[in-house]
């Protein structure tokens, strides 16, 4: 055992350091089932211990990989046998709920679902929501600036955090835990840590901004004839919703057809097929009022030729059936021999042309490849799945085609998943050399020994 | 003329450099009518010229003060005869309005009101609004992270900017002009420049996030009996408004009484006096529907004992009369020999105790001092005016008392005005030594020669 590990054990105690089988029994990442590799998993019980961990590792030049719920999709917590994992799984406390200020102070290891439930108990909402809610942590979500369904109304994690405590590579604790919306007292240091994927500091505590809990919602699946009709519909529904619009989830026809077809357990609520479908949801506090305004808005949209057809969910079951079409992933797995997913952003006005060009570029690569597209339209965010049958093109060939199109439309290679290792090679498509130089300068300044999640996002 | 000035004249041309009387004829700051002091005012016509200005000044070690509309309240653009002012007044272009993506790309010298009007022409809203709208610039608002009336619904400037171009001290252009909500491609560099008061870079262009333009609004003045009643009213109105609540402007009784009394042209809409008054506004798209829901919400609030009395504006004139009470500043000037203003944040739940303690601490300092308080309650932001008659205590004595209370309640010495020179001495009340060290480290890293707005916010 190394001197460092002995010192860490002494400081953290038995429960604070896992080694051997306790490390290998964990999965290395969301995508890879291989055993986790690391010298040890460090599990500090509080910010002081976390700070001491980093101070010791910094002195020893030991590389450290901060670990949240291990649900990230960009290999931002990939590790080797030489690394120390730094997990906040023993720092899950919800320290305070302020019902008047509508804030919650948490340790960064707190699980999203726990935070959501605790907020709901107080009649409040923590509005960032994702599929991984049962295991992802607030710290991991902040480190990756997670987004999800309701960004158009509530913003990403960056907009949901009022105060932050983070520990720098050398163990210095930067505590900016103020809990009010307006705070222009010098540089807003928390912004450095949000979205930097654990490369500039380890987030240890946060003050989250909550909202009043909506108690009513109304949901519809809408069919539209053209992309332009869909963007006009977004503007119309956003204007008439006046703040209540929480989801405008767009599905291109191929995606919708697969998810309602023979390979799926779900079925289309429409008799006909249409070029695009939109899952729309309004949330509010008065069921009858919300429903009435929603129906009026859809009626007006129909009259103004902003939609082709619409089905409003009449029950919770019907709502879930509509969402299931949008959230289904099994049909892809059943139908294709191989799939490859992407998470990109681009200007809304370019999306139709982008998808058209990507389809034709993919067809050149592989005549049998199919492109499935859904996305959070208002956020400029499309999720793409390329479905293939054998013989399939290489991972890199598909990336080349997709990111080539992203570059042609000045898009972002990552909308909400981050860069990690997965997209590191493609980052220069979305960021200019001067930006990358400045990122490297910040990294060298805040972590001069390069111990924090080294090699992630970019190389020094 | 120095070599540097000769080189700058050659590069920028006749219109690009103002000297002598053209400098002195300007006012030094919003508060101070003395002539502006500077070697020259540099007026680049585009980002390239701006970059060249900074490259030349950097090489010469010349201190540069970035200048927006000169409407800041914290002396963040104060200068001496040795400084060069760097004004973006020739960079006011609105480069593009994207009605589908609801964005506007502007040069940083663009005037707020021009941006608002151009957005409105496209049926869109740029929602950050302040009294200085006719002269403040987007660049200055971003550099100070301006807030204003509708932060609770729409956020501060930080939340309204999707893309940013800024020029570093050495002339390097950092161009991150993407225009979509979700973009997790490495560090979010624009956050460095927003709110850093021109000390880390000069903002040259921005992509702003717009909203659908509300076409209806409804406004009321509400009287409440207690602070707790007021916070419960905020929660009730926010829940029932479901996104439509745009203003919840709170006035403590002394403020309200002065602004509706003998020294004012305005009068109270209530027969009785109350401990607190709230100016509430909902905005939406359907006048009749908005009005009906607003009246219902106020009716329910009355039944649930969340308000004492309420007056809804029945016309545009009545609306303006209600806002005039909140925005009036003349009564203070007429009544007091001297006033001193503050802009602070603190947890909402502490506000009542904070004001009570501050009143008693002020009374100890000066038995005749009066404390006038109004604020953006949901933002945690109070604006305080201390009104005094002769013999008045010193500026520093009053600061000592006010910021002493702010410190006792872990508040922020600046909510939305920034630090500049005005609050530099008080910054350590709101930020810890480790935070200030990290700010200094960032400053030294991005501006190693210290030429950008030196001495503002903190000393190195």
Short mmCIF file of C-alpha atoms in Angstrom, two decimals, chain B:
data_model
loop_
_atom_site.label_atom_id
_atom_site.label_comp_id
_atom_site.label_asym_id
_atom_site.label_seq_id
_atom_site.Cartn_x
_atom_site.Cartn_y
_atom_site.Cartn_z
CA UNK B 1 1.47 63.16 -27.92
CA UNK B 2 2.78 59.77 -26.85
CA UNK B 3 3.88 57.11 -29.31
CA UNK B 4 0.96 54.96 -28.23
CA UNK B 5 -1.56 57.70 -28.98
CA UNK B 6 0.02 58.29 -32.38
CA UNK B 7 -0.26 54.59 -33.18
CA UNK B 8 -3.87 54.48 -31.95
CA UNK B 9 -4.78 57.55 -34.07
CA UNK B 10 -3.24 55.98 -37.10
CA UNK B 11 -5.11 52.76 -36.58
CA UNK B 12 -8.50 54.16 -35.52
CA UNK B 13 -8.57 57.31 -37.67
CA UNK B 14 -9.94 60.76 -36.85
CA UNK B 15 -13.33 59.58 -35.56
CA UNK B 16 -11.76 56.84 -33.49
CA UNK B 17 -9.86 58.97 -30.96
CA UNK B 18 -11.28 61.88 -28.95
CA UNK B 19 -9.02 64.12 -26.90
CA UNK B 20 -9.00 67.36 -24.93
CA UNK B 21 -12.31 69.19 -24.78
CA UNK B 22 -14.14 66.26 -26.38
CA UNK B 23 -13.16 64.22 -23.32
CA UNK B 24 -13.65 66.95 -20.71
CA UNK B 25 -17.11 67.85 -22.01
CA UNK B 26 -18.37 64.50 -20.77
CA UNK B 27 -19.49 63.86 -17.23
CA UNK B 28 -17.13 61.68 -15.20
CA UNK B 29 -19.86 59.39 -13.88
CA UNK B 30 -23.55 59.16 -13.13
CA UNK B 31 -23.04 60.66 -9.67
CA UNK B 32 -20.24 63.10 -10.40
CA UNK B 33 -20.61 66.06 -12.72
CA UNK B 34 -16.90 66.81 -12.93
CA UNK B 35 -15.35 66.60 -16.41
CA UNK B 36 -14.23 63.16 -17.48
CA UNK B 37 -10.50 62.66 -17.13
CA UNK B 38 -8.52 60.54 -19.59
CA UNK B 39 -5.72 60.76 -22.13
CA UNK B 40 -8.27 60.00 -24.80
CA UNK B 41 -11.50 58.20 -25.55
CA UNK B 42 -10.83 55.37 -27.99
CA UNK B 43 -13.78 54.57 -30.21
CA UNK B 44 -13.18 51.43 -32.29
CA UNK B 45 -15.67 50.82 -35.11
CA UNK B 46 -15.64 47.01 -34.90
CA UNK B 47 -14.19 44.04 -33.03
CA UNK B 48 -11.01 44.05 -35.10
CA UNK B 49 -10.26 47.65 -34.19
CA UNK B 50 -11.19 46.94 -30.58
CA UNK B 51 -8.74 44.04 -30.55
CA UNK B 52 -6.02 46.23 -32.09
CA UNK B 53 -6.64 48.94 -29.45
CA UNK B 54 -6.10 46.46 -26.66
CA UNK B 55 -3.06 44.89 -28.34
CA UNK B 56 -1.39 48.29 -28.57
CA UNK B 57 -2.34 49.32 -25.03
CA UNK B 58 -1.23 45.95 -23.69
CA UNK B 59 2.17 46.26 -25.35
CA UNK B 60 2.55 49.72 -23.83
CA UNK B 61 1.25 48.69 -20.39
CA UNK B 62 -1.46 51.33 -20.78
CA UNK B 63 -4.43 51.14 -18.39
CA UNK B 64 -7.79 51.03 -20.20
CA UNK B 65 -11.25 51.77 -18.79
CA UNK B 66 -14.08 50.13 -20.78
CA UNK B 67 -17.02 52.52 -21.03
CA UNK B 68 -20.67 51.70 -21.74
CA UNK B 69 -23.48 54.20 -21.32
CA UNK B 70 -21.86 55.67 -18.20
CA UNK B 71 -25.00 55.01 -16.17
CA UNK B 72 -23.45 52.64 -13.61
CA UNK B 73 -23.99 53.43 -9.94
CA UNK B 74 -20.82 51.91 -8.46
CA UNK B 75 -18.03 54.04 -10.02
CA UNK B 76 -16.86 51.11 -12.13
CA UNK B 77 -15.73 53.46 -14.92
CA UNK B 78 -13.98 56.07 -12.79
CA UNK B 79 -10.81 57.28 -14.49
CA UNK B 80 -7.76 59.53 -14.09
CA UNK B 81 -5.90 61.65 -16.60
CA UNK B 82 -3.49 58.75 -17.24
CA UNK B 83 -6.20 56.32 -18.38
CA UNK B 84 -7.51 55.57 -21.85
CA UNK B 85 -11.28 55.27 -22.02
CA UNK B 86 -12.44 52.55 -24.39
CA UNK B 87 -15.96 53.33 -25.59
CA UNK B 88 -18.09 51.09 -27.81
CA UNK B 89 -20.33 53.99 -28.87
CA UNK B 90 -19.48 53.34 -32.55
CA UNK B 91 -20.38 49.65 -32.18
CA UNK B 92 -24.17 49.85 -31.84
CA UNK B 93 -25.26 47.63 -34.71
CA UNK B 94 -28.07 45.14 -34.34
CA UNK B 95 -26.63 42.46 -36.57
CA UNK B 96 -29.47 39.97 -36.72
CA UNK B 97 -32.86 39.12 -35.29
CA UNK B 98 -33.81 35.44 -35.45
CA UNK B 99 -37.58 35.27 -35.02
CA UNK B 100 -37.65 31.47 -34.99
CA UNK B 101 -34.80 31.00 -32.54
CA UNK B 102 -35.89 34.15 -30.67
CA UNK B 103 -32.40 35.60 -30.49
CA UNK B 104 -30.80 38.92 -31.37
CA UNK B 105 -27.13 39.39 -32.21
CA UNK B 106 -25.81 42.84 -31.32
CA UNK B 107 -22.63 44.80 -30.97
CA UNK B 108 -22.01 45.56 -27.32
CA UNK B 109 -22.49 49.30 -27.74
CA UNK B 110 -26.17 48.82 -28.66
CA UNK B 111 -28.51 50.83 -26.44
CA UNK B 112 -31.01 48.85 -24.35
CA UNK B 113 -34.03 50.79 -25.60
CA UNK B 114 -33.03 50.21 -29.24
CA UNK B 115 -32.77 46.49 -28.53
CA UNK B 116 -36.16 46.47 -26.79
CA UNK B 117 -37.81 48.34 -29.67
CA UNK B 118 -36.25 46.18 -32.35
CA UNK B 119 -37.38 43.05 -30.51
CA UNK B 120 -40.91 44.42 -30.18
CA UNK B 121 -41.05 45.05 -33.94
CA UNK B 122 -40.57 41.29 -34.36
CA UNK B 123 -43.23 40.48 -31.75
CA UNK B 124 -40.52 39.64 -29.24
CA UNK B 125 -39.38 40.88 -25.86
CA UNK B 126 -35.94 41.62 -24.49
CA UNK B 127 -37.01 41.40 -20.87
CA UNK B 128 -34.25 43.08 -18.87
CA UNK B 129 -35.44 46.61 -18.17
CA UNK B 130 -34.07 49.50 -16.12
CA UNK B 131 -34.59 53.20 -15.67
CA UNK B 132 -31.44 53.97 -17.71
CA UNK B 133 -32.82 52.17 -20.78
CA UNK B 134 -32.31 55.17 -23.04
CA UNK B 135 -28.56 55.31 -22.54
CA UNK B 136 -27.23 52.09 -20.98
CA UNK B 137 -25.58 49.65 -23.37
CA UNK B 138 -25.84 45.88 -23.69
CA UNK B 139 -22.10 45.60 -23.10
CA UNK B 140 -22.25 47.61 -19.91
CA UNK B 141 -25.30 45.67 -18.73
CA UNK B 142 -23.49 42.39 -19.35
CA UNK B 143 -20.29 43.58 -17.71
CA UNK B 144 -22.29 44.45 -14.59
CA UNK B 145 -24.83 41.59 -14.88
CA UNK B 146 -27.69 44.09 -14.72
CA UNK B 147 -31.00 43.03 -13.20
CA UNK B 148 -34.00 45.29 -12.82
CA UNK B 149 -37.73 44.68 -12.50
CA UNK B 150 -38.54 41.24 -13.91
CA UNK B 151 -35.64 39.11 -12.70
CA UNK B 152 -37.96 36.69 -10.92
CA UNK B 153 -39.51 35.73 -14.25
CA UNK B 154 -36.75 36.36 -16.78
CA UNK B 155 -33.43 36.41 -14.91
CA UNK B 156 -30.57 38.88 -14.95
CA UNK B 157 -28.33 39.62 -17.95
CA UNK B 158 -26.39 36.42 -17.23
CA UNK B 159 -29.51 34.39 -18.01
CA UNK B 160 -30.33 36.48 -21.11
CA UNK B 161 -27.10 35.93 -23.00
CA UNK B 162 -26.60 32.81 -25.10
CA UNK B 163 -23.41 33.77 -26.89
CA UNK B 164 -20.69 36.30 -26.25
CA UNK B 165 -17.63 37.75 -27.93
CA UNK B 166 -15.07 39.39 -25.67
CA UNK B 167 -11.57 40.72 -26.19
CA UNK B 168 -8.88 39.86 -23.68
CA UNK B 169 -6.35 42.35 -22.35
CA UNK B 170 -3.78 41.37 -25.00
CA UNK B 171 -6.24 41.72 -27.86
CA UNK B 172 -7.14 38.04 -28.21
CA UNK B 173 -10.73 37.73 -29.42
CA UNK B 174 -12.73 35.06 -27.59
CA UNK B 175 -15.70 34.42 -29.82
CA UNK B 176 -18.41 32.20 -28.35
CA UNK B 177 -21.38 33.45 -30.35
CA UNK B 178 -23.56 30.33 -30.37
CA UNK B 179 -27.26 31.08 -30.14
CA UNK B 180 -28.92 28.07 -28.55
CA UNK B 181 -30.00 27.36 -24.97
CA UNK B 182 -28.11 24.10 -24.52
CA UNK B 183 -24.39 24.07 -25.20
CA UNK B 184 -22.16 21.91 -23.00
CA UNK B 185 -19.00 22.02 -25.08
CA UNK B 186 -16.27 22.65 -22.53
CA UNK B 187 -16.04 25.60 -20.19
CA UNK B 188 -18.72 28.26 -20.56
CA UNK B 189 -16.22 31.08 -21.02
CA UNK B 190 -18.80 33.85 -21.36
CA UNK B 191 -19.52 33.49 -17.65
CA UNK B 192 -16.05 34.90 -16.92
CA UNK B 193 -16.89 38.21 -18.53
CA UNK B 194 -20.49 38.65 -17.37
CA UNK B 195 -20.47 40.59 -14.10
CA UNK B 196 -16.70 41.11 -13.99
CA UNK B 197 -17.05 44.86 -14.62
CA UNK B 198 -14.57 45.03 -17.47
CA UNK B 199 -11.65 43.69 -15.45
CA UNK B 200 -11.18 40.40 -17.35
CA UNK B 201 -12.05 41.38 -20.91
CA UNK B 202 -14.05 43.82 -23.01
CA UNK B 203 -17.37 42.47 -24.24
CA UNK B 204 -17.72 43.26 -27.94
CA UNK B 205 -20.74 41.33 -29.25
CA UNK B 206 -23.55 39.21 -27.81
CA UNK B 207 -26.35 36.87 -28.79
CA UNK B 208 -29.34 37.74 -26.60
CA UNK B 209 -32.21 35.45 -25.70
CA UNK B 210 -35.62 36.95 -26.44
CA UNK B 211 -39.12 35.93 -25.36
CA UNK B 212 -42.55 36.16 -26.93
CA UNK B 213 -43.83 39.70 -26.43
CA UNK B 214 -46.57 39.91 -23.79
CA UNK B 215 -49.44 41.99 -25.12
CA UNK B 216 -51.52 42.22 -21.98
CA UNK B 217 -50.75 43.20 -18.43
CA UNK B 218 -52.60 43.77 -15.24
CA UNK B 219 -51.32 45.67 -12.25
CA UNK B 220 -52.38 46.14 -8.66
CA UNK B 221 -51.23 47.89 -5.53
CA UNK B 222 -51.76 45.63 -2.54
CA UNK B 223 -51.64 46.53 1.14
CA UNK B 224 -50.56 43.88 3.65
CA UNK B 225 -50.52 43.71 7.42
CA UNK B 226 -47.27 41.91 8.10
CA UNK B 227 -44.10 40.68 6.51
CA UNK B 228 -45.22 37.05 6.85
CA UNK B 229 -48.46 37.86 5.11
CA UNK B 230 -46.44 39.38 2.29
CA UNK B 231 -44.21 36.34 1.75
CA UNK B 232 -47.25 34.08 1.81
CA UNK B 233 -48.87 36.39 -0.76
CA UNK B 234 -45.80 36.08 -3.00
CA UNK B 235 -46.03 32.30 -2.93
CA UNK B 236 -49.78 32.38 -3.58
CA UNK B 237 -49.52 34.81 -6.51
CA UNK B 238 -46.54 33.02 -8.02
CA UNK B 239 -48.37 29.70 -7.86
CA UNK B 240 -51.60 31.03 -9.32
CA UNK B 241 -49.86 33.23 -11.91
CA UNK B 242 -48.06 30.13 -13.16
CA UNK B 243 -45.31 32.03 -14.92
CA UNK B 244 -47.18 35.28 -15.55
CA UNK B 245 -45.93 37.08 -12.43
CA UNK B 246 -43.42 39.71 -13.58
CA UNK B 247 -43.21 42.16 -10.71
CA UNK B 248 -43.59 41.87 -6.95
CA UNK B 249 -42.21 45.19 -5.79
CA UNK B 250 -42.39 45.66 -2.07
CA UNK B 251 -42.49 48.99 -0.25
CA UNK B 252 -42.04 49.43 3.46
CA UNK B 253 -44.50 51.94 4.93
CA UNK B 254 -42.04 54.83 5.43
CA UNK B 255 -41.04 54.69 1.79
CA UNK B 256 -44.66 54.55 0.68
CA UNK B 257 -45.77 57.35 2.98
CA UNK B 258 -43.06 59.72 1.79
CA UNK B 259 -43.81 58.93 -1.85
CA UNK B 260 -47.52 59.57 -1.43
CA UNK B 261 -47.28 62.44 1.04
CA UNK B 262 -46.86 66.21 1.07
CA UNK B 263 -43.47 66.10 -0.67
CA UNK B 264 -44.81 64.05 -3.54
CA UNK B 265 -47.07 64.58 -6.53
CA UNK B 266 -48.48 61.11 -6.04
CA UNK B 267 -51.19 59.95 -3.71
CA UNK B 268 -52.04 56.67 -2.05
CA UNK B 269 -54.90 54.69 -3.55
CA UNK B 270 -55.82 53.58 -0.01
CA UNK B 271 -57.73 55.46 2.67
CA UNK B 272 -55.73 53.84 5.45
CA UNK B 273 -52.02 53.36 6.04
CA UNK B 274 -50.53 49.83 6.16
CA UNK B 275 -47.21 48.32 7.21
CA UNK B 276 -46.30 47.12 3.69
CA UNK B 277 -47.39 47.69 0.11
CA UNK B 278 -46.76 45.52 -2.91
CA UNK B 279 -46.92 46.50 -6.56
CA UNK B 280 -47.84 43.34 -8.45
CA UNK B 281 -47.92 42.87 -12.20
CA UNK B 282 -48.86 39.90 -14.34
CA UNK B 283 -48.10 39.90 -18.04
CA UNK B 284 -49.65 37.70 -20.71
CA UNK B 285 -51.19 37.58 -24.14
CA UNK B 286 -54.94 37.71 -23.54
CA UNK B 287 -56.19 40.80 -21.70
CA UNK B 288 -59.58 39.49 -20.59
CA UNK B 289 -58.27 36.09 -19.51
CA UNK B 290 -55.31 37.56 -17.65
CA UNK B 291 -57.54 40.06 -15.86
CA UNK B 292 -60.04 37.43 -14.86
CA UNK B 293 -57.38 35.09 -13.45
CA UNK B 294 -55.70 37.99 -11.66
CA UNK B 295 -58.95 39.04 -10.02
CA UNK B 296 -59.63 35.44 -9.00
CA UNK B 297 -56.15 35.15 -7.50
CA UNK B 298 -56.57 38.37 -5.53
CA UNK B 299 -60.03 37.28 -4.40
CA UNK B 300 -58.64 33.99 -3.14
CA UNK B 301 -55.78 35.83 -1.43
CA UNK B 302 -58.28 38.06 0.36
CA UNK B 303 -60.31 35.05 1.51
CA UNK B 304 -57.18 33.30 2.75
CA UNK B 305 -56.16 36.46 4.63
CA UNK B 306 -53.06 37.05 2.53
CA UNK B 307 -53.77 40.73 1.95
CA UNK B 308 -55.50 43.64 3.66
CA UNK B 309 -56.59 45.70 0.67
CA UNK B 310 -55.96 45.88 -3.06
CA UNK B 311 -56.50 48.31 -5.93
CA UNK B 312 -56.36 47.05 -9.51
CA UNK B 313 -55.41 49.58 -12.19
CA UNK B 314 -58.38 50.15 -14.49
CA UNK B 315 -56.50 52.05 -17.18
CA UNK B 316 -53.03 52.75 -18.46
CA UNK B 317 -53.08 56.02 -16.53
CA UNK B 318 -53.94 54.25 -13.31
CA UNK B 319 -51.19 51.72 -13.92
CA UNK B 320 -48.68 54.51 -14.43
CA UNK B 321 -49.88 56.25 -11.28
CA UNK B 322 -49.23 53.09 -9.26
CA UNK B 323 -45.76 52.60 -10.75
CA UNK B 324 -44.96 56.29 -10.16
CA UNK B 325 -45.27 55.72 -6.39
CA UNK B 326 -42.70 52.95 -6.57
CA UNK B 327 -40.33 54.81 -8.90
CA UNK B 328 -40.47 58.30 -7.42
CA UNK B 329 -37.17 59.65 -6.11
CA UNK B 330 -37.98 63.36 -5.87
CA UNK B 331 -39.79 63.19 -2.50
CA UNK B 332 -36.60 61.93 -0.87
CA UNK B 333 -34.62 64.78 -2.39
CA UNK B 334 -37.20 67.35 -1.28
CA UNK B 335 -37.56 66.08 2.24
CA UNK B 336 -34.04 65.21 3.30
CA UNK B 337 -30.92 67.32 3.38
CA UNK B 338 -28.90 64.31 2.38
CA UNK B 339 -29.59 60.76 1.31
CA UNK B 340 -27.42 57.72 0.90
CA UNK B 341 -28.56 54.69 -1.11
CA UNK B 342 -27.78 51.00 -0.86
CA UNK B 343 -28.50 47.94 -2.96
CA UNK B 344 -28.24 44.73 -0.95
CA UNK B 345 -29.40 41.11 -1.00
CA UNK B 346 -30.29 38.76 1.78
CA UNK B 347 -32.46 35.74 2.44
CA UNK B 348 -36.13 36.74 2.16
CA UNK B 349 -36.97 35.20 5.54
CA UNK B 350 -34.42 37.52 7.22
CA UNK B 351 -35.62 40.76 5.67
CA UNK B 352 -38.04 41.81 8.36
CA UNK B 353 -35.50 41.28 11.13
CA UNK B 354 -32.80 42.94 9.02
CA UNK B 355 -34.84 46.10 8.50
CA UNK B 356 -35.79 46.19 12.17
CA UNK B 357 -32.21 45.90 13.32
CA UNK B 358 -30.99 48.41 10.76
CA UNK B 359 -33.59 50.94 11.91
CA UNK B 360 -32.45 50.62 15.48
CA UNK B 361 -28.73 50.71 14.60
CA UNK B 362 -29.30 53.83 12.51
CA UNK B 363 -31.22 55.47 15.33
CA UNK B 364 -28.20 54.97 17.55
CA UNK B 365 -26.01 56.71 15.01
CA UNK B 366 -28.44 59.53 14.28
CA UNK B 367 -31.79 59.84 16.01
CA UNK B 368 -33.18 61.80 13.03
CA UNK B 369 -32.11 59.35 10.33
CA UNK B 370 -34.95 57.69 8.48
CA UNK B 371 -34.77 54.42 6.61
CA UNK B 372 -36.73 54.06 3.38
CA UNK B 373 -36.95 50.57 1.98
CA UNK B 374 -38.28 49.10 -1.23
CA UNK B 375 -37.20 46.03 -3.08
CA UNK B 376 -37.63 43.14 -5.48
CA UNK B 377 -38.76 40.70 -2.80
CA UNK B 378 -38.54 37.48 -4.79
CA UNK B 379 -34.97 38.30 -5.82
CA UNK B 380 -33.86 38.81 -2.22
CA UNK B 381 -32.98 42.36 -3.22
CA UNK B 382 -33.68 45.44 -1.10
CA UNK B 383 -32.92 49.03 -2.04
CA UNK B 384 -32.34 51.15 1.03
CA UNK B 385 -32.21 54.90 1.34
CA UNK B 386 -30.99 56.51 4.51
CA UNK B 387 -32.43 60.00 4.73
CA UNK B 388 -30.76 62.53 7.01
CA UNK B 389 -31.02 66.12 8.22
CA UNK B 390 -28.10 68.21 9.46
CA UNK B 391 -25.82 67.59 11.27
CA UNK B 392 -25.39 64.42 9.28
CA UNK B 393 -23.12 61.50 10.00
CA UNK B 394 -20.29 60.76 7.59
CA UNK B 395 -20.72 58.61 4.48
CA UNK B 396 -18.48 55.98 6.08
CA UNK B 397 -20.39 55.96 9.35
CA UNK B 398 -23.63 55.21 7.53
CA UNK B 399 -21.93 52.53 5.44
CA UNK B 400 -20.54 51.00 8.61
CA UNK B 401 -24.00 50.66 10.10
CA UNK B 402 -25.72 49.38 6.95
CA UNK B 403 -23.02 46.92 5.91
CA UNK B 404 -22.63 45.82 9.50
CA UNK B 405 -26.25 44.67 9.37
CA UNK B 406 -25.74 43.11 5.94
CA UNK B 407 -22.84 41.14 7.34
CA UNK B 408 -24.82 40.03 10.38
CA UNK B 409 -27.42 38.50 8.04
CA UNK B 410 -24.87 37.00 5.58
CA UNK B 411 -26.14 39.32 2.88
CA UNK B 412 -24.56 40.70 -0.28
CA UNK B 413 -23.26 44.28 -0.31
CA UNK B 414 -24.31 44.51 -3.95
CA UNK B 415 -27.40 42.87 -5.38
CA UNK B 416 -27.40 44.36 -8.86
CA UNK B 417 -25.25 47.50 -9.02
CA UNK B 418 -21.85 45.81 -8.78
CA UNK B 419 -18.77 46.74 -6.77
CA UNK B 420 -16.69 49.17 -8.88
CA UNK B 421 -14.83 51.54 -6.59
CA UNK B 422 -17.91 52.41 -4.55
CA UNK B 423 -18.16 49.17 -2.61
CA UNK B 424 -14.63 47.82 -2.95
CA UNK B 425 -13.82 48.32 0.72
CA UNK B 426 -16.93 46.36 1.70
CA UNK B 427 -16.55 43.38 -0.62
CA UNK B 428 -14.91 41.20 2.09
CA UNK B 429 -18.18 41.36 4.03
CA UNK B 430 -19.84 39.23 1.36
CA UNK B 431 -16.96 37.14 0.05
CA UNK B 432 -14.48 34.98 1.92
CA UNK B 433 -10.68 35.33 1.72
CA UNK B 434 -10.38 32.15 -0.39
CA UNK B 435 -12.92 33.55 -2.85
CA UNK B 436 -11.08 36.86 -3.08
CA UNK B 437 -7.80 35.02 -3.61
CA UNK B 438 -9.34 33.06 -6.47
CA UNK B 439 -10.72 36.27 -8.01
CA UNK B 440 -7.24 37.78 -7.87
CA UNK B 441 -5.74 34.65 -9.39
CA UNK B 442 -8.19 34.85 -12.29
CA UNK B 443 -7.44 38.54 -12.77
CA UNK B 444 -3.66 37.99 -12.82
CA UNK B 445 -4.08 35.08 -15.23
CA UNK B 446 -6.33 36.82 -17.75
CA UNK B 447 -4.79 40.27 -17.44
CA UNK B 448 -1.18 39.72 -16.28
CA UNK B 449 -0.17 43.35 -16.92
CA UNK B 450 -3.21 44.65 -15.08
CA UNK B 451 -4.34 47.06 -17.82
CA UNK B 452 -8.10 46.34 -17.74
CA UNK B 453 -10.03 48.63 -15.42
CA UNK B 454 -7.30 48.42 -12.77
CA UNK B 455 -8.25 48.85 -9.13
CA UNK B 456 -11.94 48.11 -9.65
CA UNK B 457 -13.78 45.46 -7.54
CA UNK B 458 -10.59 44.57 -5.56
CA UNK B 459 -6.92 45.45 -5.33
CA UNK B 460 -4.34 42.93 -6.48
#
